[in-house]
Tab-separated table of C-alpha atoms in Angstrom:
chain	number	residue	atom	x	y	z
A	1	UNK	CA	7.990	13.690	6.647
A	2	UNK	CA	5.404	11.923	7.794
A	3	UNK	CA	3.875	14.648	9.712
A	4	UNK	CA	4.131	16.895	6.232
A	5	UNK	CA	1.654	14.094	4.772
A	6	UNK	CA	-1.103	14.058	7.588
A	7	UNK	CA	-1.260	17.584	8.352
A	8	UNK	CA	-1.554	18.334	4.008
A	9	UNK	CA	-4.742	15.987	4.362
A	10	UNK	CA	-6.551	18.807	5.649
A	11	UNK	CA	-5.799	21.509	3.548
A	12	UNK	CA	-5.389	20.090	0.188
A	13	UNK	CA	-8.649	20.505	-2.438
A	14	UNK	CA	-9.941	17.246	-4.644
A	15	UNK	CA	-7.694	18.447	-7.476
A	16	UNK	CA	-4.472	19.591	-4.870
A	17	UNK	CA	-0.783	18.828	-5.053
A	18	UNK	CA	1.856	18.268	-2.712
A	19	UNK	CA	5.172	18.768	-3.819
A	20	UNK	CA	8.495	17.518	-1.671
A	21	UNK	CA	12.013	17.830	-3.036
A	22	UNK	CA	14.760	15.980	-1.612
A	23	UNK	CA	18.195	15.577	-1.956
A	24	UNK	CA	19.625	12.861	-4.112
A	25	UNK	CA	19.404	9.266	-3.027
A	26	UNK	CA	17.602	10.450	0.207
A	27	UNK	CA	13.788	9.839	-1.520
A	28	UNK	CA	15.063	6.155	-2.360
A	29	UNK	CA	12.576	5.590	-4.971
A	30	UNK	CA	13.514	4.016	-8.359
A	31	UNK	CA	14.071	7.121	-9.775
A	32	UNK	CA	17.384	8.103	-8.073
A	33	UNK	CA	20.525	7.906	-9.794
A	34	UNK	CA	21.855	7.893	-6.464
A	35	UNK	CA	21.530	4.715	-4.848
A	36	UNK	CA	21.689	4.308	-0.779
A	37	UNK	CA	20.371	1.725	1.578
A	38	UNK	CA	16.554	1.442	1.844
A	39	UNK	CA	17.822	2.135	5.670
A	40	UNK	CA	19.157	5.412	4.968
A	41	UNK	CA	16.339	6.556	3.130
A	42	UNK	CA	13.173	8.711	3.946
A	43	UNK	CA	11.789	5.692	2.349
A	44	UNK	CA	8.946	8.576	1.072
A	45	UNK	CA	6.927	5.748	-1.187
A	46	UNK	CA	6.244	3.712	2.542
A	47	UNK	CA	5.159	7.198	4.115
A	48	UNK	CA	3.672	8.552	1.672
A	49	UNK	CA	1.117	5.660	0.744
A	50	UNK	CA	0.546	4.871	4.316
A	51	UNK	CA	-0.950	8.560	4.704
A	52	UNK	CA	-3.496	7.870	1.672
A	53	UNK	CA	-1.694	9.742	-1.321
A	54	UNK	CA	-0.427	8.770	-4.579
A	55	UNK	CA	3.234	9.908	-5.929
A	56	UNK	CA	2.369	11.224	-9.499
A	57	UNK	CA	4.795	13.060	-11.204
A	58	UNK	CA	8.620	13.053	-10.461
A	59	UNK	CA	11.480	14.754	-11.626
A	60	UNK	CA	14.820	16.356	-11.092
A	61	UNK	CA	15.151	20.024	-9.809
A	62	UNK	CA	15.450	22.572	-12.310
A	63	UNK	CA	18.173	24.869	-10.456
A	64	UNK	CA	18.898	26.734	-13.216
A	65	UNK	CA	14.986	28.488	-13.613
A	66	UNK	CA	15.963	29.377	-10.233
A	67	UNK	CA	18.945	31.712	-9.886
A	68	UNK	CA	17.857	33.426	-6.828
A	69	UNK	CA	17.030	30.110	-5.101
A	70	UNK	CA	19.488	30.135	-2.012
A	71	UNK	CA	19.667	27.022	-0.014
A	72	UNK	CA	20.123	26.773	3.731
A	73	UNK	CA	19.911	24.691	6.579
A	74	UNK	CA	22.209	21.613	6.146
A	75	UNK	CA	22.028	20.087	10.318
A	76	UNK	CA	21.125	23.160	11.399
A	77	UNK	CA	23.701	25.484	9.951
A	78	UNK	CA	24.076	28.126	7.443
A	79	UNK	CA	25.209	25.832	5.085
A	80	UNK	CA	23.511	24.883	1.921
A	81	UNK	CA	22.169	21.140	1.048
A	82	UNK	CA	23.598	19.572	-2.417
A	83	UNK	CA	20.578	20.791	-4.991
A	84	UNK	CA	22.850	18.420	-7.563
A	85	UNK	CA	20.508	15.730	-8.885
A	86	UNK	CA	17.715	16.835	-6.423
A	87	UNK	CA	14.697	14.694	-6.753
A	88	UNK	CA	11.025	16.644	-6.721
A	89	UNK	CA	8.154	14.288	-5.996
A	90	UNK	CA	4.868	15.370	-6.639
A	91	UNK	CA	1.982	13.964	-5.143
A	92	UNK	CA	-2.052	13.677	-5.008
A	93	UNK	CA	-4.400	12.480	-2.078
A	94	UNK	CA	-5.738	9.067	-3.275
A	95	UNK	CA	-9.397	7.922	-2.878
A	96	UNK	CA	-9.977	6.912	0.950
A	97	UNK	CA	-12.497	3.578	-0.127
A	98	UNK	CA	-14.724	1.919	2.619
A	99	UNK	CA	-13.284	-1.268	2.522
A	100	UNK	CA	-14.749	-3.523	4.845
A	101	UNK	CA	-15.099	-7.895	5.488
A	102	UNK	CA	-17.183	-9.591	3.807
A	103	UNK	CA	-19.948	-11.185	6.227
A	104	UNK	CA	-21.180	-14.419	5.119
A	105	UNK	CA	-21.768	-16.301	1.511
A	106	UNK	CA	-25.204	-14.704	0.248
A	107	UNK	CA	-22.937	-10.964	0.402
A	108	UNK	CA	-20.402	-12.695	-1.546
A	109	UNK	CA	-22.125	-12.247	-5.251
A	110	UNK	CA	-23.793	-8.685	-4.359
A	111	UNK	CA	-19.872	-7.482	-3.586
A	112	UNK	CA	-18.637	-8.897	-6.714
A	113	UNK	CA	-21.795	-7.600	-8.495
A	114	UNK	CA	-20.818	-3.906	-7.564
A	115	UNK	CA	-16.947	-4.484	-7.146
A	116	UNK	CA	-16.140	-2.153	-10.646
A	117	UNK	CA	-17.582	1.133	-9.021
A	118	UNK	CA	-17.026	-0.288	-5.241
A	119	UNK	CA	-13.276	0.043	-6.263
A	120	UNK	CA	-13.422	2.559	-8.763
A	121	UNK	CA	-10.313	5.393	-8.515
A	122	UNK	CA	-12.576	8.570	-8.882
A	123	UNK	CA	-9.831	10.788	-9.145
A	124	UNK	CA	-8.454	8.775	-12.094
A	125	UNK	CA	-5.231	9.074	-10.073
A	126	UNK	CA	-2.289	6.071	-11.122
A	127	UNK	CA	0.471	6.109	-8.829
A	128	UNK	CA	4.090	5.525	-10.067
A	129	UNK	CA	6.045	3.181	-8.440
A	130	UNK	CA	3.273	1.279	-6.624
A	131	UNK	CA	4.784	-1.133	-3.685
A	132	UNK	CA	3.903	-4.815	-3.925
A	133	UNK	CA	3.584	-6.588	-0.214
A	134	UNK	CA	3.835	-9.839	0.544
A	135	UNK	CA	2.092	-11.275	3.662
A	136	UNK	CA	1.373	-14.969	5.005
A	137	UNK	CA	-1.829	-15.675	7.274
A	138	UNK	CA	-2.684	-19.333	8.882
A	139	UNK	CA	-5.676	-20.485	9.801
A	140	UNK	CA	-7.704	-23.933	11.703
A	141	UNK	CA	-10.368	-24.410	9.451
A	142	UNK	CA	-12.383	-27.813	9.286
A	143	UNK	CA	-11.628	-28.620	5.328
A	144	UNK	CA	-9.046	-27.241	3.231
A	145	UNK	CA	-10.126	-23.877	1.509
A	146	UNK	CA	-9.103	-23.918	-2.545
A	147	UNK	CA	-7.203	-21.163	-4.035
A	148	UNK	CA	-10.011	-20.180	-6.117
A	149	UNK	CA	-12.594	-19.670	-3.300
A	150	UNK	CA	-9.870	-17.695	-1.698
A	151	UNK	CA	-9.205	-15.482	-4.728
A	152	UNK	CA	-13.481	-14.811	-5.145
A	153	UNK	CA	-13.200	-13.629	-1.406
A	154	UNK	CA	-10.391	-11.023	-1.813
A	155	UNK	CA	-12.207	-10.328	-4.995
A	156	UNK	CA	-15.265	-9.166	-3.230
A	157	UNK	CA	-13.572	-7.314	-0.155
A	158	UNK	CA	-10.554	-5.960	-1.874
A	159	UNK	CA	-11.379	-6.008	-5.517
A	160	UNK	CA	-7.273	-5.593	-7.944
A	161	UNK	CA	-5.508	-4.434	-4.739
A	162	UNK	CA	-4.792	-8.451	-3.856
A	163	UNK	CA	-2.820	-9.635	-6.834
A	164	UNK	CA	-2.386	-13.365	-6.001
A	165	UNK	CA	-3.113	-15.986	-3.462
A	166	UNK	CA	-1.430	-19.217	-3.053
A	167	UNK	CA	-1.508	-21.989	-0.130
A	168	UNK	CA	2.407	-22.711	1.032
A	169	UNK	CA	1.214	-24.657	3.803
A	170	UNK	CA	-1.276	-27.610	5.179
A	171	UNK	CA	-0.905	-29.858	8.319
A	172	UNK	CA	-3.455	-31.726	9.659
A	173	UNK	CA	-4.025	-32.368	13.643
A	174	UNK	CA	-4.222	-35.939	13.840
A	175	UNK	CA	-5.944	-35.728	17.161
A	176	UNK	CA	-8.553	-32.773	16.466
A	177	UNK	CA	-8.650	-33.607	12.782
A	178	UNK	CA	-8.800	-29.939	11.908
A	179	UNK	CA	-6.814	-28.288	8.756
A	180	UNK	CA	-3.876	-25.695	9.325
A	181	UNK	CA	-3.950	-23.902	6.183
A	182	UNK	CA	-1.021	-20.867	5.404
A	183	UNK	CA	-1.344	-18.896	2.426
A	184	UNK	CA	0.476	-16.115	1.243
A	185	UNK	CA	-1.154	-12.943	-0.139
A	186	UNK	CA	0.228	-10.641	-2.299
A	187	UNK	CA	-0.819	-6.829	-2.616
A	188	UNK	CA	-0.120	-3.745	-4.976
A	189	UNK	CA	-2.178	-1.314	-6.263
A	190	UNK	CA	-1.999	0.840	-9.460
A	191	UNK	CA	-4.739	3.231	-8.441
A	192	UNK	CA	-5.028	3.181	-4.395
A	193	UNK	CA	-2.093	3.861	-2.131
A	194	UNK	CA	-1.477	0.688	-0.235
A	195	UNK	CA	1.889	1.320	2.259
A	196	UNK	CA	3.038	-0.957	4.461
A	197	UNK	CA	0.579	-0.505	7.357
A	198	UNK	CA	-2.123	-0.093	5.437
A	199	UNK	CA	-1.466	-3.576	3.976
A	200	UNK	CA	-1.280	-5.300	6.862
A	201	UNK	CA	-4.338	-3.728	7.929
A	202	UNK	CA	-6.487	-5.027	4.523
A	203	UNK	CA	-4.741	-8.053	5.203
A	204	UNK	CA	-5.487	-9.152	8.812
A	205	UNK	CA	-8.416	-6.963	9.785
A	206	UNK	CA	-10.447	-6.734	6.209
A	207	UNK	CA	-9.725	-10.197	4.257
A	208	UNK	CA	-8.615	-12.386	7.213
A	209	UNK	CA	-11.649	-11.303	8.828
A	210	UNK	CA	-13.852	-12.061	5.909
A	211	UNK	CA	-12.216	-15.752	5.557
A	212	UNK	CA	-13.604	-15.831	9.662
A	213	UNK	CA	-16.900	-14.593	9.133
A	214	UNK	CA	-17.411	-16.537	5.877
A	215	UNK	CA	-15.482	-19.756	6.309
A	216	UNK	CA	-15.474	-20.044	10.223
A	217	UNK	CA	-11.853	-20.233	9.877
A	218	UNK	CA	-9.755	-19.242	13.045
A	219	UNK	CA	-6.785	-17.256	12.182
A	220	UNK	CA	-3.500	-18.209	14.288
């Protein structure tokens, strides 16, 4: 599946579709009527953002405006899959947006300045279903950073795709007198396709790094 994903990058157009359909319950998306473990899924919302695009439509299989449709292929043998309840998924490529750390304090306010078309979704393309991630990061830093200096950073780097930011965590080493901060960071996008490795990636490599190069913070 995931193959199907990165080798449609370089054939679909600006406006162009890719269409899957699954059986039921193997998707696992909210739609299904047919529930299985997220295990035993093709877990296609993961994939699918990871690989850049955006699941847009969705919808069960119309067999009957098919008549002629023949279905084969079930492990391998000439055996049809169960079309019953069949789930198509239709999706879009999502903008690919430069997103990069913010380097000091005077970049801070010229980021923020320019965030709305920075972040802006081009292709006017909202995702159903988008998946929320939840990720903790700690940090030596000399004093302890507030919540809403934290928030103006992710702001600037990552614009609406960090939802919230909230310290869980502070010890101080009574011999070095230095701050251990740990905050946890949540993500979700309506209008950029954010999958799992794609938000640890914002997370570790594009805002912890801007907390480093703008707070001299050392991330643990």
């Amino acid at each position: 599946l995931q193959g199907i994903f990165e080798s449609s990058q370089h054939v679909l157009d600006t406006e162009g579709i890719l269409i899957i359909t699954l059986c039921a319950g193997q998707g696992g998306t909210p739609y299904e009527t047919k529930i299985r473990r997220n295990d035993d899924t093709w877990k296609i919302l993961e994939i699918s953002q990871d690989c850049g695009f955006c699941l847009v439509d969705i919808g069960h299989f119309p067999a009957k405006q098919f008549p002629e449709y023949s279905q084969v292929g079930y492990r391998s043998l000439q055996k049809g899959f169960d079309i019953q309840d069949s789930i198509v998924h239709v999706f879009q490529k999502g903008d690919d947006l430069p997103y990069k750390p913010i380097q000091d304090l005077e970049t801070i306010d010229v980021y923020l300045s320019t965030k709305e078309n920075k972040h802006k979704n081009e292709k006017n393309c909202r995702q159903l279903y988008p998946l929320t991630h939840q990720h903790h990061l700690s940090f030596w830093c000399d004093n302890q950073i507030s919540e809403t200096e934290l928030q103006k950073i992710g702001e600037a780097c990552l614009g609406e795709v960090i939802q919230q930011i909230q310290t869980i965590d502070r010890y101080k080493d009574p011999c070095s007198g230095r701050t251990s901060q740990t905050i946890s960071v949540v993500y979700q996008s309506l209008d950029h396709p954010v999958g799992p490795k794609r938000s640890y990636h914002l997370h570790y490599h594009i805002f912890g790094q801007s907390l480093a190069n703008v707070f001299k913070v050392k991330l643990r």
